[in-house]
Coordinates of C-alpha atoms in Angstrom, one line a residue:
M1 CA 21.1 11.4 -23.1
E2 CA 20.0 11.3 -19.5
R3 CA 19.3 7.8 -18.2
K4 CA 16.9 6.6 -15.4
K5 CA 15.7 3.3 -14.2
T6 CA 12.1 4.7 -14.1
V7 CA 10.4 7.8 -15.3
I8 CA 6.9 8.6 -13.9
V9 CA 4.8 10.8 -16.2
G10 CA 2.3 12.7 -14.1
G11 CA 2.5 14.2 -10.6
G12 CA -1.0 13.5 -9.3
A13 CA -1.9 11.1 -6.5
A14 CA -1.0 7.9 -8.4
G15 CA 2.4 9.4 -9.6
L16 CA 3.3 10.6 -6.1
V17 CA 2.5 7.2 -4.4
A18 CA 4.5 5.4 -7.1
A19 CA 7.4 7.8 -6.7
V20 CA 7.6 7.0 -3.0
L21 CA 7.2 3.2 -3.4
L22 CA 9.7 3.1 -6.3
G23 CA 12.1 5.5 -4.7
R24 CA 12.4 3.3 -1.6
E25 CA 13.7 0.5 -3.7
L26 CA 15.6 2.2 -6.5
H27 CA 17.4 4.8 -4.3
G28 CA 17.5 7.9 -6.4
D29 CA 17.0 6.4 -9.8
V30 CA 13.4 7.6 -10.1
L31 CA 12.3 10.7 -12.0
L32 CA 8.8 12.2 -11.9
L33 CA 7.8 14.7 -14.6
E34 CA 4.8 17.1 -14.2
R35 CA 3.7 19.6 -16.8
L36 CA 2.2 22.0 -14.2
P37 CA 4.2 24.4 -12.0
R38 CA 3.7 22.0 -9.0
V39 CA 2.6 18.5 -8.3
G40 CA -0.7 17.4 -6.7
K41 CA -2.9 20.3 -7.7
K42 CA -6.0 18.2 -8.0
L43 CA -5.2 16.3 -4.7
L44 CA -5.4 19.7 -2.9
A45 CA -9.1 19.9 -3.8
T46 CA -10.2 16.4 -2.7
G47 CA -12.8 16.3 0.0
N48 CA -13.2 20.1 -0.3
G49 CA -9.6 20.4 0.9
T50 CA -9.9 17.9 3.7
C51 CA -8.8 14.9 1.6
N52 CA -11.1 11.8 1.8
I53 CA -8.1 9.6 1.4
T54 CA -9.8 6.2 1.0
N55 CA -12.8 4.2 2.0
I56 CA -12.7 0.9 3.9
H57 CA -15.7 -0.3 1.9
A58 CA -13.8 -0.1 -1.4
A59 CA -14.7 -3.1 -3.5
K60 CA -15.6 -4.1 -7.0
A61 CA -19.3 -2.9 -6.6
R62 CA -18.1 0.7 -6.0
Y63 CA -16.3 0.9 -9.4
H64 CA -17.3 1.4 -13.0
G65 CA -15.7 0.8 -16.3
D66 CA -13.4 -2.1 -15.8
S67 CA -14.5 -2.9 -12.2
A68 CA -12.7 -6.3 -12.4
L69 CA -9.4 -4.5 -12.8
A70 CA -10.3 -2.3 -9.8
A71 CA -10.9 -5.4 -7.8
A72 CA -7.6 -7.0 -8.9
V73 CA -5.5 -4.0 -7.8
L74 CA -7.5 -3.6 -4.5
E75 CA -6.6 -7.2 -3.7
K76 CA -2.9 -6.3 -4.0
F77 CA -3.2 -3.0 -2.2
S78 CA -6.2 -2.7 0.0
P79 CA -7.6 0.3 1.9
A80 CA -5.8 -1.1 5.0
D81 CA -2.6 -1.1 3.0
A82 CA -3.2 2.4 1.9
L83 CA -3.7 3.6 5.5
R84 CA -0.4 1.9 6.5
F85 CA 1.3 3.5 3.6
Y86 CA 0.1 7.0 4.4
E87 CA 1.0 6.5 8.1
S88 CA 4.5 5.5 7.0
I89 CA 4.9 8.9 5.4
G90 CA 3.5 10.8 8.4
V91 CA -0.2 11.0 7.6
V92 CA -2.3 9.6 10.4
C93 CA -5.9 8.9 9.5
E94 CA -9.2 8.3 11.1
T95 CA -12.0 6.1 9.8
R96 CA -15.5 7.5 10.2
P97 CA -18.7 5.5 10.7
D98 CA -19.6 5.6 7.0
G99 CA -16.2 4.1 6.0
K100 CA -14.6 7.3 4.8
C101 CA -11.0 7.9 5.9
Y102 CA -9.6 11.3 6.4
P103 CA -6.2 12.6 7.8
L104 CA -6.6 13.7 11.4
C105 CA -5.5 17.2 10.4
E106 CA -8.2 17.3 7.7
Q107 CA -5.8 19.0 5.3
A108 CA -5.2 17.8 1.8
A109 CA -2.2 20.1 1.7
A110 CA -0.6 18.2 4.5
V111 CA -1.1 14.9 2.6
L112 CA 0.5 16.4 -0.4
D113 CA 3.4 17.8 1.7
C114 CA 4.0 14.3 3.2
L115 CA 4.0 12.7 -0.2
R116 CA 6.5 15.2 -1.5
M117 CA 8.8 15.0 1.5
A118 CA 8.7 11.1 1.5
A119 CA 9.6 11.1 -2.3
A120 CA 12.5 13.5 -1.7
E121 CA 13.7 11.5 1.3
C122 CA 14.0 8.3 -0.8
G123 CA 15.8 10.1 -3.6
A124 CA 13.0 10.4 -6.1
E125 CA 13.4 13.5 -8.2
M126 CA 10.4 15.7 -9.2
R127 CA 10.6 18.1 -12.1
C128 CA 7.7 20.4 -12.8
E129 CA 6.9 22.4 -15.9
Q130 CA 8.3 19.7 -18.1
T131 CA 5.9 18.3 -20.7
V132 CA 6.3 14.8 -22.2
K133 CA 5.6 14.9 -25.9
A134 CA 6.0 11.3 -26.8
I135 CA 7.3 7.9 -25.6
V136 CA 9.3 5.9 -28.1
P137 CA 10.3 2.2 -27.7
Q138 CA 14.0 1.6 -27.7
K139 CA 16.2 -1.5 -27.1
G140 CA 16.2 -2.2 -23.4
G141 CA 13.9 0.7 -22.5
L142 CA 11.9 3.7 -23.7
Q143 CA 12.9 7.2 -24.9
V144 CA 10.8 9.9 -23.1
K145 CA 10.7 12.9 -25.4
T146 CA 10.0 16.2 -23.5
D147 CA 10.0 19.9 -24.2
K148 CA 13.3 20.1 -22.3
G149 CA 15.2 17.2 -23.7
D150 CA 15.0 13.5 -24.0
I151 CA 15.5 10.9 -21.3
F152 CA 16.2 7.2 -21.7
A153 CA 14.3 5.1 -19.1
E154 CA 14.4 1.4 -18.5
T155 CA 10.7 1.6 -17.5
V156 CA 8.0 4.3 -17.8
L157 CA 4.9 4.7 -15.7
V158 CA 2.2 6.9 -17.3
C159 CA -0.4 8.3 -14.8
T160 CA -1.3 11.7 -16.2
G161 CA -4.9 11.7 -14.9
G162 CA -8.1 12.3 -16.8
A163 CA -10.0 15.1 -18.5
A164 CA -12.1 16.1 -15.4
A165 CA -11.5 19.4 -13.6
P166 CA -9.3 21.2 -16.2
S167 CA -8.9 24.1 -13.8
L168 CA -7.0 21.7 -11.6
G169 CA -4.9 20.3 -14.4
G170 CA -7.3 17.8 -16.0
S171 CA -6.5 17.3 -19.7
T172 CA -6.9 14.8 -22.5
D173 CA -3.2 15.2 -23.5
G174 CA -2.0 12.2 -21.5
Y175 CA -4.2 9.8 -23.4
A176 CA -2.3 10.6 -26.7
L177 CA 0.9 9.3 -25.2
L178 CA -0.6 5.8 -25.1
T179 CA -2.9 5.9 -28.2
A180 CA 0.2 6.8 -30.2
L181 CA 1.6 3.4 -29.1
G182 CA -1.5 1.6 -30.3
H183 CA -3.6 1.7 -27.1
R184 CA -7.3 2.3 -27.5
R185 CA -9.3 5.0 -25.6
T186 CA -12.9 4.3 -24.6
P187 CA -15.4 7.3 -24.8
L188 CA -14.9 9.9 -22.1
F189 CA -17.6 11.5 -20.0
P190 CA -17.8 13.3 -16.6
A191 CA -18.6 11.5 -13.4
I192 CA -19.2 12.8 -9.9
V193 CA -20.6 15.9 -11.4
Q194 CA -23.6 18.3 -10.8
L195 CA -26.8 17.9 -12.8
R196 CA -28.4 20.5 -15.0
T197 CA -32.2 20.3 -14.9
D198 CA -35.2 22.3 -15.9
T199 CA -34.8 25.5 -13.8
A200 CA -38.3 26.8 -13.8
L201 CA -38.7 25.7 -10.1
V202 CA -35.2 25.0 -8.8
R203 CA -34.0 28.6 -9.1
A204 CA -36.4 29.6 -6.5
M205 CA -34.6 27.3 -4.1
K206 CA -31.1 28.2 -5.0
G207 CA -28.7 27.7 -2.1
V208 CA -31.1 25.5 0.0
R209 CA -30.0 22.1 1.2
V210 CA -32.4 19.3 2.1
D211 CA -32.0 15.7 3.2
A212 CA -33.6 13.7 0.5
A213 CA -33.4 10.6 -1.8
V214 CA -32.5 11.3 -5.4
T215 CA -33.1 8.8 -8.2
V216 CA -31.8 9.2 -11.7
T217 CA -33.7 7.2 -14.3
T218 CA -32.8 6.6 -18.0
E219 CA -34.4 4.1 -20.4
K220 CA -31.6 1.7 -19.6
A221 CA -31.0 2.0 -15.8
Q222 CA -31.8 3.7 -12.5
R223 CA -29.8 4.6 -9.4
R224 CA -31.0 6.0 -6.0
E225 CA -28.9 7.6 -3.3
V226 CA -29.8 9.4 -0.1
G227 CA -28.2 12.4 1.5
E228 CA -28.0 16.2 1.4
V229 CA -29.2 17.7 -1.9
L230 CA -28.3 21.2 -2.9
F231 CA -30.5 23.3 -5.1
T232 CA -28.6 25.5 -7.5
D233 CA -29.4 28.1 -10.2
Y234 CA -28.7 25.4 -12.9
G235 CA -30.1 22.3 -11.2
L236 CA -29.0 19.9 -8.5
S237 CA -25.8 19.1 -6.6
G238 CA -24.8 17.6 -3.3
P239 CA -23.3 14.2 -2.4
P240 CA -26.2 11.9 -3.5
V241 CA -26.6 13.8 -6.7
L242 CA -22.9 13.4 -7.4
Q243 CA -23.2 9.6 -6.7
V244 CA -26.0 9.1 -9.3
S245 CA -24.6 11.6 -11.8
R246 CA -22.6 9.0 -13.8
L247 CA -25.8 7.5 -15.1
A248 CA -27.0 11.0 -16.3
A249 CA -23.6 11.8 -17.8
D250 CA -23.6 8.5 -19.8
W251 CA -27.1 9.4 -21.0
E252 CA -25.9 12.9 -22.0
R253 CA -23.1 11.3 -24.1
Q254 CA -25.5 9.0 -25.9
K255 CA -28.7 11.1 -25.9
R256 CA -31.1 8.2 -26.1
G257 CA -34.5 8.7 -24.6
A258 CA -35.2 10.9 -21.6
C259 CA -33.4 11.3 -18.3
T260 CA -35.0 12.4 -15.1
A261 CA -34.0 13.1 -11.5
T262 CA -36.7 12.4 -8.9
L263 CA -36.5 13.7 -5.3
D264 CA -38.1 12.1 -2.3
L265 CA -38.2 14.8 0.4
F266 CA -39.4 12.3 3.0
P267 CA -37.3 9.2 2.3
T268 CA -38.0 7.5 5.6
L269 CA -41.8 7.7 5.2
S270 CA -44.1 5.9 2.8
E271 CA -46.4 7.9 0.5
K272 CA -49.3 6.7 2.6
D273 CA -47.8 8.0 5.8
V274 CA -46.9 11.3 4.1
A275 CA -50.5 11.6 2.8
A276 CA -51.8 11.1 6.4
L277 CA -49.3 13.6 7.7
L278 CA -50.4 16.2 5.2
E279 CA -54.1 15.5 5.8
K280 CA -53.6 16.7 9.4
R281 CA -52.3 20.0 8.0
R282 CA -55.9 20.8 6.8
A283 CA -56.7 21.6 10.5
F284 CA -54.9 24.9 9.9
A285 CA -57.7 25.9 7.7
T286 CA -57.3 29.7 8.1
R287 CA -53.6 29.7 7.2
T288 CA -52.7 30.2 3.5
M289 CA -50.9 27.6 1.4
E290 CA -47.7 29.8 1.8
D291 CA -47.3 28.1 5.2
F292 CA -48.8 24.7 4.4
F293 CA -45.3 23.0 4.8
T294 CA -44.0 25.4 7.5
G295 CA -42.6 23.1 10.2
L296 CA -42.2 20.2 7.8
L297 CA -40.0 21.5 5.0
Q298 CA -37.6 24.4 4.5
K299 CA -39.9 27.3 3.7
R300 CA -38.8 28.0 0.2
V301 CA -38.9 24.4 -0.7
G302 CA -42.4 23.9 0.7
Q303 CA -43.7 27.0 -1.2
T304 CA -42.1 25.7 -4.4
V305 CA -43.8 22.3 -3.9
V306 CA -47.1 24.1 -3.6
R307 CA -46.5 26.0 -6.8
A308 CA -45.3 22.8 -8.6
C309 CA -48.7 21.3 -7.7
G310 CA -50.5 24.2 -9.4
L311 CA -51.9 25.6 -6.2
S312 CA -51.8 29.3 -5.2
L313 CA -49.7 30.4 -2.2
T314 CA -52.5 32.8 -1.2
Q315 CA -55.4 30.4 -1.1
P316 CA -56.5 29.2 2.4
I317 CA -55.5 25.7 3.5
G318 CA -59.2 25.0 4.2
S319 CA -59.9 25.2 0.5
L320 CA -57.8 22.1 -0.3
R321 CA -59.6 19.2 -1.9
D322 CA -58.8 15.5 -1.2
A323 CA -57.1 15.4 -4.7
D324 CA -54.9 18.3 -3.8
V325 CA -53.6 16.6 -0.7
K326 CA -52.9 13.5 -2.7
R327 CA -51.1 15.5 -5.3
L328 CA -49.0 17.3 -2.7
A329 CA -48.0 13.9 -1.1
A330 CA -47.2 12.4 -4.4
T331 CA -45.0 15.4 -5.3
V332 CA -42.9 15.4 -2.1
K333 CA -42.4 11.7 -2.4
G334 CA -41.6 11.8 -6.1
W335 CA -40.7 15.3 -7.4
T336 CA -39.4 14.7 -10.9
F337 CA -37.2 17.1 -12.8
A338 CA -36.2 16.7 -16.4
V339 CA -32.4 16.3 -16.6
L340 CA -30.8 18.4 -19.4
G341 CA -27.3 17.3 -18.9
T342 CA -24.4 17.8 -16.5
Q343 CA -21.9 20.6 -15.6
G344 CA -19.4 18.8 -17.8
F345 CA -15.7 18.1 -17.2
G346 CA -15.4 21.6 -15.7
G347 CA -17.5 20.6 -12.8
A348 CA -16.6 16.9 -12.6
Q349 CA -14.4 15.3 -10.0
V350 CA -13.4 12.3 -12.1
T351 CA -13.4 11.0 -15.6
A352 CA -15.4 8.0 -16.7
G353 CA -13.9 6.1 -19.6
G354 CA -10.2 6.2 -20.5
I355 CA -7.5 3.9 -21.8
D356 CA -8.8 0.4 -22.5
T357 CA -7.5 -1.8 -19.8
A358 CA -7.7 -5.0 -21.9
D359 CA -4.2 -4.2 -23.2
F360 CA -2.6 -4.2 -19.8
D361 CA -1.5 -7.1 -17.6
R362 CA -3.8 -7.1 -14.6
A363 CA -1.1 -8.4 -12.3
T364 CA 1.4 -5.7 -13.1
L365 CA -0.3 -3.0 -15.2
Q366 CA 2.4 -3.4 -17.9
S367 CA 1.3 -2.8 -21.4
K368 CA 0.8 -5.8 -23.6
K369 CA 1.7 -3.6 -26.6
T370 CA 4.8 -1.9 -25.4
P371 CA 7.1 -3.8 -23.1
R372 CA 8.4 -1.8 -20.1
L373 CA 5.5 0.7 -20.3
F374 CA 3.0 0.8 -17.4
A375 CA -0.1 2.9 -16.6
A376 CA -2.1 3.7 -13.5
G377 CA -4.7 6.0 -12.1
E378 CA -7.6 8.0 -13.6
M379 CA -6.4 7.7 -17.2
L380 CA -7.4 4.1 -17.2
N381 CA -11.0 3.0 -17.9
V382 CA -11.9 2.8 -14.2
D383 CA -13.8 5.3 -12.1
G384 CA -15.2 5.0 -8.6
D385 CA -18.1 6.4 -6.6
C386 CA -17.7 9.5 -4.6
G387 CA -16.3 9.0 -1.1
G388 CA -12.6 8.1 -1.3
F389 CA -12.9 5.3 -3.8
N390 CA -11.0 7.1 -6.6
L391 CA -8.0 8.0 -4.4
Q392 CA -7.9 4.4 -3.3
F393 CA -7.8 3.2 -6.9
A394 CA -5.0 5.8 -7.6
A395 CA -3.0 4.3 -4.8
S396 CA -3.8 0.7 -5.5
S397 CA -3.0 1.0 -9.2
A398 CA 0.2 2.9 -8.5
A399 CA 1.3 0.2 -6.0
T400 CA 0.5 -2.5 -8.5
A401 CA 2.4 -0.8 -11.3
A402 CA 5.4 -0.1 -8.9
R403 CA 5.5 -3.7 -7.9
G404 CA 5.4 -4.7 -11.6
I405 CA 8.2 -2.3 -12.4
L406 CA 10.4 -3.6 -9.6
M407 CA 9.9 -7.2 -10.6
L408 CA 10.8 -6.4 -14.2
L409 CA 13.9 -4.5 -13.2
K410 CA 15.0 -7.4 -11.0
G411 CA 14.2 -10.0 -13.7
E412 CA 11.5 -11.6 -11.6
T413 CA 8.2 -13.1 -13.0
V414 CA 4.7 -12.8 -11.6

């Protein structure tokens, strides 16, 4: 049987970072197994192909699930550490005013290439199209059973990713490797995902982008974000929608009460100021309501607001009553849509929920149930906000696990 110091199961961001860090110390005794034809497929899609590699504002408040675990691994491998690591493999990054960090080349493919080259340079072997079927505890290590033969490893790191984005390799298969060993899996639901809403009005605005605040409200919680909202034929998308979507996805999973998404099309103005602004529009008395918002809002959006208020596009602006102006102001400041659900794992960027982290040592990410077994990345019950936070957790958890593996192999204690 083939023998290795370490086998890494999963060739996503966490697995690749771990392969480099472990390879540098173990000099060729590291094997990474990936079931897809190539590693890093999901990484190629991050930041729409530009790779938002981390965020300097990564902290406990930007994570969900076991946010305390996120904080613990961030303390061991911070965004600054991540940037130094990426520079060490050839990826030079820039930090933007909002804290997001991107490679100067703005190419996710280049980040993946540098990770692959760095792993190869330090002797870490990568084998694709090899699926791990089970992990079996053995004396002094673990037997990794695959569709192409078994491997004995002194340590195993499982980082197979989550269920999100199945077109990019997302799957629930990896969870079974750990649940078979007694680990628990918390409920899974999509995060950083588009929202499906009542489409009676939004379809008329399909493809239009507006700067707005979006607030998702359930009977248990509420979250508000500001940014560019995109209207689609199924509902709402865009960065602020993705940020608040976790709340809607959790509601979708539980189906308790109602869920709404409310848009504020003038987030920098109060409703009183908006009412005063719209009152002035009555001076254009001979124009029709079709052009009431022309010069204030994107035309299709303005016309849809008029319709949402029960007004005719053909009626003259001069026919507006005081109550009509108040209703228009209230709508553009709080345009509420019933949320029907999300676009599911197929549209999601990340998985909320995962393997229960209570059964892992926070300092090393070694399993408390199966010695010499480690886990990292999205498969754990940790998910971050949109904006580089999930790639940072992948790197931080991989670095923590790699450090734990090296300490174990050297006989050191935390």
